[in-house]
């Protein structure tokens, strides 16, 4: 299934080439648009199954699945459905109305959370979400990401949490090169 997912990055045109500014503020000559895959039911199903299988294979136990808004929400939702674990969504900032909560869904103190993300560069966004969950009393069992750009996130996240990328940029570009895909 991992090979099928990697192929879908190219067949669904989820990798773009040009000049892009990333969430981290860094500039890049390529952009990985996991949202193109996470809005495709077939690709989303593969992502959820791969994440569930990897967590099981590594013996990661968790009570809930969480994802920061926006890119991780469909992934977390699909993984919640795949595993039967409740879903939690972490807002970028507390909502300005109602309860003012930054977390949608229930988090009980001591619960283990499998936190998911679409793409990591430096890991800043998913680490901020992890802090919000920890302040609510949760424990981060692991952080699973669809694609690690291999630009520091692995080291930053891995220094504090178990880090599980499904695919690395190196793997994507190795497939691209072997398939003769042009920029």
PDB file of C-alpha atoms in Angstrom:
ATOM      1  CA  UNK A   1       0.000   0.000   0.000  1.00  0.00           C
ATOM      2  CA  UNK A   2       2.877   2.398   0.683  1.00  0.00           C
ATOM      3  CA  UNK A   3       4.034   2.115  -2.943  1.00  0.00           C
ATOM      4  CA  UNK A   4       0.485   2.777  -4.081  1.00  0.00           C
ATOM      5  CA  UNK A   5       0.354   5.907  -1.902  1.00  0.00           C
ATOM      6  CA  UNK A   6       3.675   7.153  -3.269  1.00  0.00           C
ATOM      7  CA  UNK A   7       2.434   6.606  -6.830  1.00  0.00           C
ATOM      8  CA  UNK A   8      -0.716   8.592  -6.030  1.00  0.00           C
ATOM      9  CA  UNK A   9       1.359  11.669  -5.161  1.00  0.00           C
ATOM     10  CA  UNK A  10       2.328  11.761  -8.829  1.00  0.00           C
ATOM     11  CA  UNK A  11      -0.859  10.488 -10.474  1.00  0.00           C
ATOM     12  CA  UNK A  12      -2.978  12.948  -8.454  1.00  0.00           C
ATOM     13  CA  UNK A  13      -0.466  15.771  -9.015  1.00  0.00           C
ATOM     14  CA  UNK A  14       0.018  16.280  -5.276  1.00  0.00           C
ATOM     15  CA  UNK A  15       3.603  17.483  -5.799  1.00  0.00           C
ATOM     16  CA  UNK A  16       4.033  20.825  -7.499  1.00  0.00           C
ATOM     17  CA  UNK A  17       7.243  22.444  -8.675  1.00  0.00           C
ATOM     18  CA  UNK A  18       7.970  26.184  -8.660  1.00  0.00           C
ATOM     19  CA  UNK A  19       8.541  28.725  -5.860  1.00  0.00           C
ATOM     20  CA  UNK A  20       6.517  28.256  -2.689  1.00  0.00           C
ATOM     21  CA  UNK A  21       6.497  29.690   0.836  1.00  0.00           C
ATOM     22  CA  UNK A  22       5.777  26.958   3.389  1.00  0.00           C
ATOM     23  CA  UNK A  23       3.918  27.248   6.702  1.00  0.00           C
ATOM     24  CA  UNK A  24       7.313  27.314   8.412  1.00  0.00           C
ATOM     25  CA  UNK A  25       8.146  30.471   6.437  1.00  0.00           C
ATOM     26  CA  UNK A  26      10.828  28.669   4.464  1.00  0.00           C
ATOM     27  CA  UNK A  27      10.922  28.887   0.678  1.00  0.00           C
ATOM     28  CA  UNK A  28      10.925  25.731  -1.392  1.00  0.00           C
ATOM     29  CA  UNK A  29      11.105  24.792  -5.061  1.00  0.00           C
ATOM     30  CA  UNK A  30       8.459  22.105  -4.517  1.00  0.00           C
ATOM     31  CA  UNK A  31       5.169  21.867  -2.645  1.00  0.00           C
ATOM     32  CA  UNK A  32       3.632  18.690  -1.296  1.00  0.00           C
ATOM     33  CA  UNK A  33      -0.139  19.046  -1.347  1.00  0.00           C
ATOM     34  CA  UNK A  34      -1.356  16.165   0.837  1.00  0.00           C
ATOM     35  CA  UNK A  35      -4.815  17.816   0.790  1.00  0.00           C
ATOM     36  CA  UNK A  36      -5.131  16.608  -2.818  1.00  0.00           C
ATOM     37  CA  UNK A  37      -4.879  13.072  -1.454  1.00  0.00           C
ATOM     38  CA  UNK A  38      -6.804  13.569   1.788  1.00  0.00           C
ATOM     39  CA  UNK A  39      -9.803  14.818  -0.205  1.00  0.00           C
ATOM     40  CA  UNK A  40      -9.688  11.716  -2.428  1.00  0.00           C
ATOM     41  CA  UNK A  41     -11.590   8.860  -0.695  1.00  0.00           C
ATOM     42  CA  UNK A  42      -9.334   6.121  -2.095  1.00  0.00           C
ATOM     43  CA  UNK A  43      -6.104   7.854  -1.100  1.00  0.00           C
ATOM     44  CA  UNK A  44      -7.513   8.866   2.296  1.00  0.00           C
ATOM     45  CA  UNK A  45      -8.478   5.250   2.997  1.00  0.00           C
ATOM     46  CA  UNK A  46      -4.909   4.136   2.187  1.00  0.00           C
ATOM     47  CA  UNK A  47      -3.426   6.827   4.461  1.00  0.00           C
ATOM     48  CA  UNK A  48      -5.679   5.796   7.370  1.00  0.00           C
ATOM     49  CA  UNK A  49      -4.916   2.096   6.904  1.00  0.00           C
ATOM     50  CA  UNK A  50      -1.171   2.702   6.692  1.00  0.00           C
ATOM     51  CA  UNK A  51      -1.238   4.836   9.859  1.00  0.00           C
ATOM     52  CA  UNK A  52      -3.332   2.253  11.732  1.00  0.00           C
ATOM     53  CA  UNK A  53      -1.102  -0.625  10.596  1.00  0.00           C
ATOM     54  CA  UNK A  54       2.102   1.234  11.484  1.00  0.00           C
ATOM     55  CA  UNK A  55       0.819   2.094  14.978  1.00  0.00           C
ATOM     56  CA  UNK A  56      -0.183  -1.534  15.537  1.00  0.00           C
ATOM     57  CA  UNK A  57       3.127  -2.837  14.158  1.00  0.00           C
ATOM     58  CA  UNK A  58       5.059  -0.543  16.530  1.00  0.00           C
ATOM     59  CA  UNK A  59       2.877  -1.446  19.513  1.00  0.00           C
ATOM     60  CA  UNK A  60       1.599   2.097  19.975  1.00  0.00           C
ATOM     61  CA  UNK A  61      -1.446   2.124  22.213  1.00  0.00           C
ATOM     62  CA  UNK A  62      -3.764   5.129  22.148  1.00  0.00           C
ATOM     63  CA  UNK A  63      -7.196   6.166  23.364  1.00  0.00           C
ATOM     64  CA  UNK A  64      -7.924   8.921  20.849  1.00  0.00           C
ATOM     65  CA  UNK A  65      -6.821  10.258  17.476  1.00  0.00           C
ATOM     66  CA  UNK A  66      -6.119  13.977  17.139  1.00  0.00           C
ATOM     67  CA  UNK A  67      -5.193  16.330  14.331  1.00  0.00           C
ATOM     68  CA  UNK A  68      -4.521  20.058  14.118  1.00  0.00           C
ATOM     69  CA  UNK A  69      -6.777  22.053  11.807  1.00  0.00           C
ATOM     70  CA  UNK A  70      -6.967  22.139   8.770  1.00  0.00           C
ATOM     71  CA  UNK A  71      -4.853  19.664   6.826  1.00  0.00           C
ATOM     72  CA  UNK A  72      -4.859  16.903   9.434  1.00  0.00           C
ATOM     73  CA  UNK A  73      -8.617  16.906  10.105  1.00  0.00           C
ATOM     74  CA  UNK A  74      -9.650  14.558   7.257  1.00  0.00           C
ATOM     75  CA  UNK A  75      -6.700  12.285   8.068  1.00  0.00           C
ATOM     76  CA  UNK A  76      -7.570  12.170  11.776  1.00  0.00           C
ATOM     77  CA  UNK A  77     -11.230  11.567  10.918  1.00  0.00           C
ATOM     78  CA  UNK A  78     -10.391   8.679   8.589  1.00  0.00           C
ATOM     79  CA  UNK A  79      -8.018   7.181  11.167  1.00  0.00           C
ATOM     80  CA  UNK A  80     -10.721   7.508  13.830  1.00  0.00           C
ATOM     81  CA  UNK A  81     -13.099   5.562  11.589  1.00  0.00           C
ATOM     82  CA  UNK A  82     -10.401   2.983  10.750  1.00  0.00           C
ATOM     83  CA  UNK A  83      -9.477   2.348  14.409  1.00  0.00           C
ATOM     84  CA  UNK A  84     -12.782   3.050  16.156  1.00  0.00           C
ATOM     85  CA  UNK A  85     -10.991   5.565  18.408  1.00  0.00           C
ATOM     86  CA  UNK A  86     -12.656   8.917  19.210  1.00  0.00           C
ATOM     87  CA  UNK A  87     -11.590  12.013  17.293  1.00  0.00           C
ATOM     88  CA  UNK A  88     -10.129  15.240  18.670  1.00  0.00           C
ATOM     89  CA  UNK A  89      -9.479  18.373  16.601  1.00  0.00           C
ATOM     90  CA  UNK A  90      -6.964  20.974  17.788  1.00  0.00           C
ATOM     91  CA  UNK A  91      -7.700  24.516  16.666  1.00  0.00           C
ATOM     92  CA  UNK A  92      -4.857  26.868  15.754  1.00  0.00           C
ATOM     93  CA  UNK A  93      -6.128  29.252  18.427  1.00  0.00           C
ATOM     94  CA  UNK A  94      -8.978  29.197  20.933  1.00  0.00           C
ATOM     95  CA  UNK A  95     -12.321  29.984  19.351  1.00  0.00           C
ATOM     96  CA  UNK A  96     -13.625  33.441  20.133  1.00  0.00           C
ATOM     97  CA  UNK A  97     -17.127  32.314  21.056  1.00  0.00           C
ATOM     98  CA  UNK A  98     -19.001  29.604  22.964  1.00  0.00           C
ATOM     99  CA  UNK A  99     -16.656  27.747  25.300  1.00  0.00           C
ATOM    100  CA  UNK A 100     -13.562  29.416  23.864  1.00  0.00           C
ATOM    101  CA  UNK A 101     -11.940  25.995  23.649  1.00  0.00           C
ATOM    102  CA  UNK A 102      -8.978  25.198  21.460  1.00  0.00           C
ATOM    103  CA  UNK A 103      -9.922  21.498  21.455  1.00  0.00           C
ATOM    104  CA  UNK A 104     -12.988  19.987  19.792  1.00  0.00           C
ATOM    105  CA  UNK A 105     -13.823  16.589  21.223  1.00  0.00           C
ATOM    106  CA  UNK A 106     -13.157  15.240  24.668  1.00  0.00           C
ATOM    107  CA  UNK A 107      -9.716  14.794  26.209  1.00  0.00           C
ATOM    108  CA  UNK A 108      -9.494  13.193  29.634  1.00  0.00           C
ATOM    109  CA  UNK A 109      -6.379  13.501  31.809  1.00  0.00           C
ATOM    110  CA  UNK A 110      -3.988  10.606  31.248  1.00  0.00           C
ATOM    111  CA  UNK A 111      -5.431   9.556  27.894  1.00  0.00           C
ATOM    112  CA  UNK A 112      -2.956   8.605  25.183  1.00  0.00           C
ATOM    113  CA  UNK A 113      -3.320  10.446  21.890  1.00  0.00           C
ATOM    114  CA  UNK A 114      -2.063   9.475  18.458  1.00  0.00           C
ATOM    115  CA  UNK A 115      -1.513  12.900  16.892  1.00  0.00           C
ATOM    116  CA  UNK A 116      -1.500  13.056  13.086  1.00  0.00           C
ATOM    117  CA  UNK A 117      -0.361  15.661  10.564  1.00  0.00           C
ATOM    118  CA  UNK A 118      -0.330  15.905   6.782  1.00  0.00           C
ATOM    119  CA  UNK A 119       3.184  17.293   6.105  1.00  0.00           C
ATOM    120  CA  UNK A 120       6.034  18.268   8.416  1.00  0.00           C
ATOM    121  CA  UNK A 121       8.899  20.601   7.591  1.00  0.00           C
ATOM    122  CA  UNK A 122      10.165  21.929  10.927  1.00  0.00           C
ATOM    123  CA  UNK A 123       7.395  20.304  12.996  1.00  0.00           C
ATOM    124  CA  UNK A 124       6.267  23.580  14.567  1.00  0.00           C
ATOM    125  CA  UNK A 125       2.524  23.222  13.872  1.00  0.00           C
ATOM    126  CA  UNK A 126       2.174  19.674  15.166  1.00  0.00           C
ATOM    127  CA  UNK A 127       4.345  20.433  18.207  1.00  0.00           C
ATOM    128  CA  UNK A 128       2.056  23.361  19.093  1.00  0.00           C
ATOM    129  CA  UNK A 129      -0.937  20.993  18.838  1.00  0.00           C
ATOM    130  CA  UNK A 130       0.868  18.490  21.086  1.00  0.00           C
ATOM    131  CA  UNK A 131       1.391  21.214  23.724  1.00  0.00           C
ATOM    132  CA  UNK A 132      -2.322  22.109  23.657  1.00  0.00           C
ATOM    133  CA  UNK A 133      -3.257  18.453  24.186  1.00  0.00           C
ATOM    134  CA  UNK A 134      -0.716  18.033  26.986  1.00  0.00           C
ATOM    135  CA  UNK A 135      -2.048  21.131  28.759  1.00  0.00           C
ATOM    136  CA  UNK A 136      -5.451  19.395  28.678  1.00  0.00           C
ATOM    137  CA  UNK A 137      -3.860  16.429  30.487  1.00  0.00           C
ATOM    138  CA  UNK A 138      -3.307  14.101  27.534  1.00  0.00           C
ATOM    139  CA  UNK A 139      -0.179  12.109  26.815  1.00  0.00           C
ATOM    140  CA  UNK A 140       1.116  12.013  23.239  1.00  0.00           C
ATOM    141  CA  UNK A 141       1.597   8.342  22.338  1.00  0.00           C
ATOM    142  CA  UNK A 142       3.178   9.218  18.976  1.00  0.00           C
ATOM    143  CA  UNK A 143       3.037  11.679  16.097  1.00  0.00           C
ATOM    144  CA  UNK A 144       2.259  10.158  12.703  1.00  0.00           C
ATOM    145  CA  UNK A 145       2.668  12.214   9.543  1.00  0.00           C
ATOM    146  CA  UNK A 146       1.862  11.431   5.924  1.00  0.00           C
ATOM    147  CA  UNK A 147       5.016  13.101   4.534  1.00  0.00           C
ATOM    148  CA  UNK A 148       8.166  14.267   6.305  1.00  0.00           C
ATOM    149  CA  UNK A 149      10.023  16.821   4.187  1.00  0.00           C
ATOM    150  CA  UNK A 150      13.223  15.868   6.070  1.00  0.00           C
ATOM    151  CA  UNK A 151      14.006  19.490   6.968  1.00  0.00           C
ATOM    152  CA  UNK A 152      14.311  19.175  10.734  1.00  0.00           C
ATOM    153  CA  UNK A 153      10.887  17.957  11.879  1.00  0.00           C
ATOM    154  CA  UNK A 154      12.109  14.421  12.498  1.00  0.00           C
ATOM    155  CA  UNK A 155      14.820  15.607  14.856  1.00  0.00           C
ATOM    156  CA  UNK A 156      12.631  18.205  16.594  1.00  0.00           C
ATOM    157  CA  UNK A 157       9.656  15.911  17.056  1.00  0.00           C
ATOM    158  CA  UNK A 158      11.737  12.782  17.650  1.00  0.00           C
ATOM    159  CA  UNK A 159      13.526  14.506  20.521  1.00  0.00           C
ATOM    160  CA  UNK A 160      10.252  14.602  22.479  1.00  0.00           C
ATOM    161  CA  UNK A 161       7.869  12.076  20.934  1.00  0.00           C
ATOM    162  CA  UNK A 162       7.783   8.933  18.866  1.00  0.00           C
ATOM    163  CA  UNK A 163       7.788  10.170  15.255  1.00  0.00           C
ATOM    164  CA  UNK A 164       6.251   8.046  12.495  1.00  0.00           C
ATOM    165  CA  UNK A 165       6.384   9.368   8.929  1.00  0.00           C
ATOM    166  CA  UNK A 166       4.549   7.206   6.374  1.00  0.00           C
ATOM    167  CA  UNK A 167       6.644   8.607   3.516  1.00  0.00           C
ATOM    168  CA  UNK A 168       9.734  10.790   3.336  1.00  0.00           C
ATOM    169  CA  UNK A 169      10.589  13.275   0.614  1.00  0.00           C
ATOM    170  CA  UNK A 170      13.591  11.085  -0.235  1.00  0.00           C
ATOM    171  CA  UNK A 171      11.247   8.157  -0.923  1.00  0.00           C
ATOM    172  CA  UNK A 172       8.972  10.331  -3.066  1.00  0.00           C
ATOM    173  CA  UNK A 173      11.823  11.689  -5.142  1.00  0.00           C
ATOM    174  CA  UNK A 174      13.449   8.258  -5.466  1.00  0.00           C
ATOM    175  CA  UNK A 175      10.185   6.983  -6.994  1.00  0.00           C
ATOM    176  CA  UNK A 176       9.947  10.090  -9.160  1.00  0.00           C
ATOM    177  CA  UNK A 177      13.445   9.510 -10.498  1.00  0.00           C
ATOM    178  CA  UNK A 178      12.927   5.804 -11.123  1.00  0.00           C
ATOM    179  CA  UNK A 179       9.609   6.464 -12.866  1.00  0.00           C
ATOM    180  CA  UNK A 180      11.134   9.118 -15.122  1.00  0.00           C
ATOM    181  CA  UNK A 181       8.648  11.745 -13.964  1.00  0.00           C
ATOM    182  CA  UNK A 182       9.593  15.230 -15.155  1.00  0.00           C
ATOM    183  CA  UNK A 183       9.280  18.463 -13.210  1.00  0.00           C
TER     184      UNK A 183
END
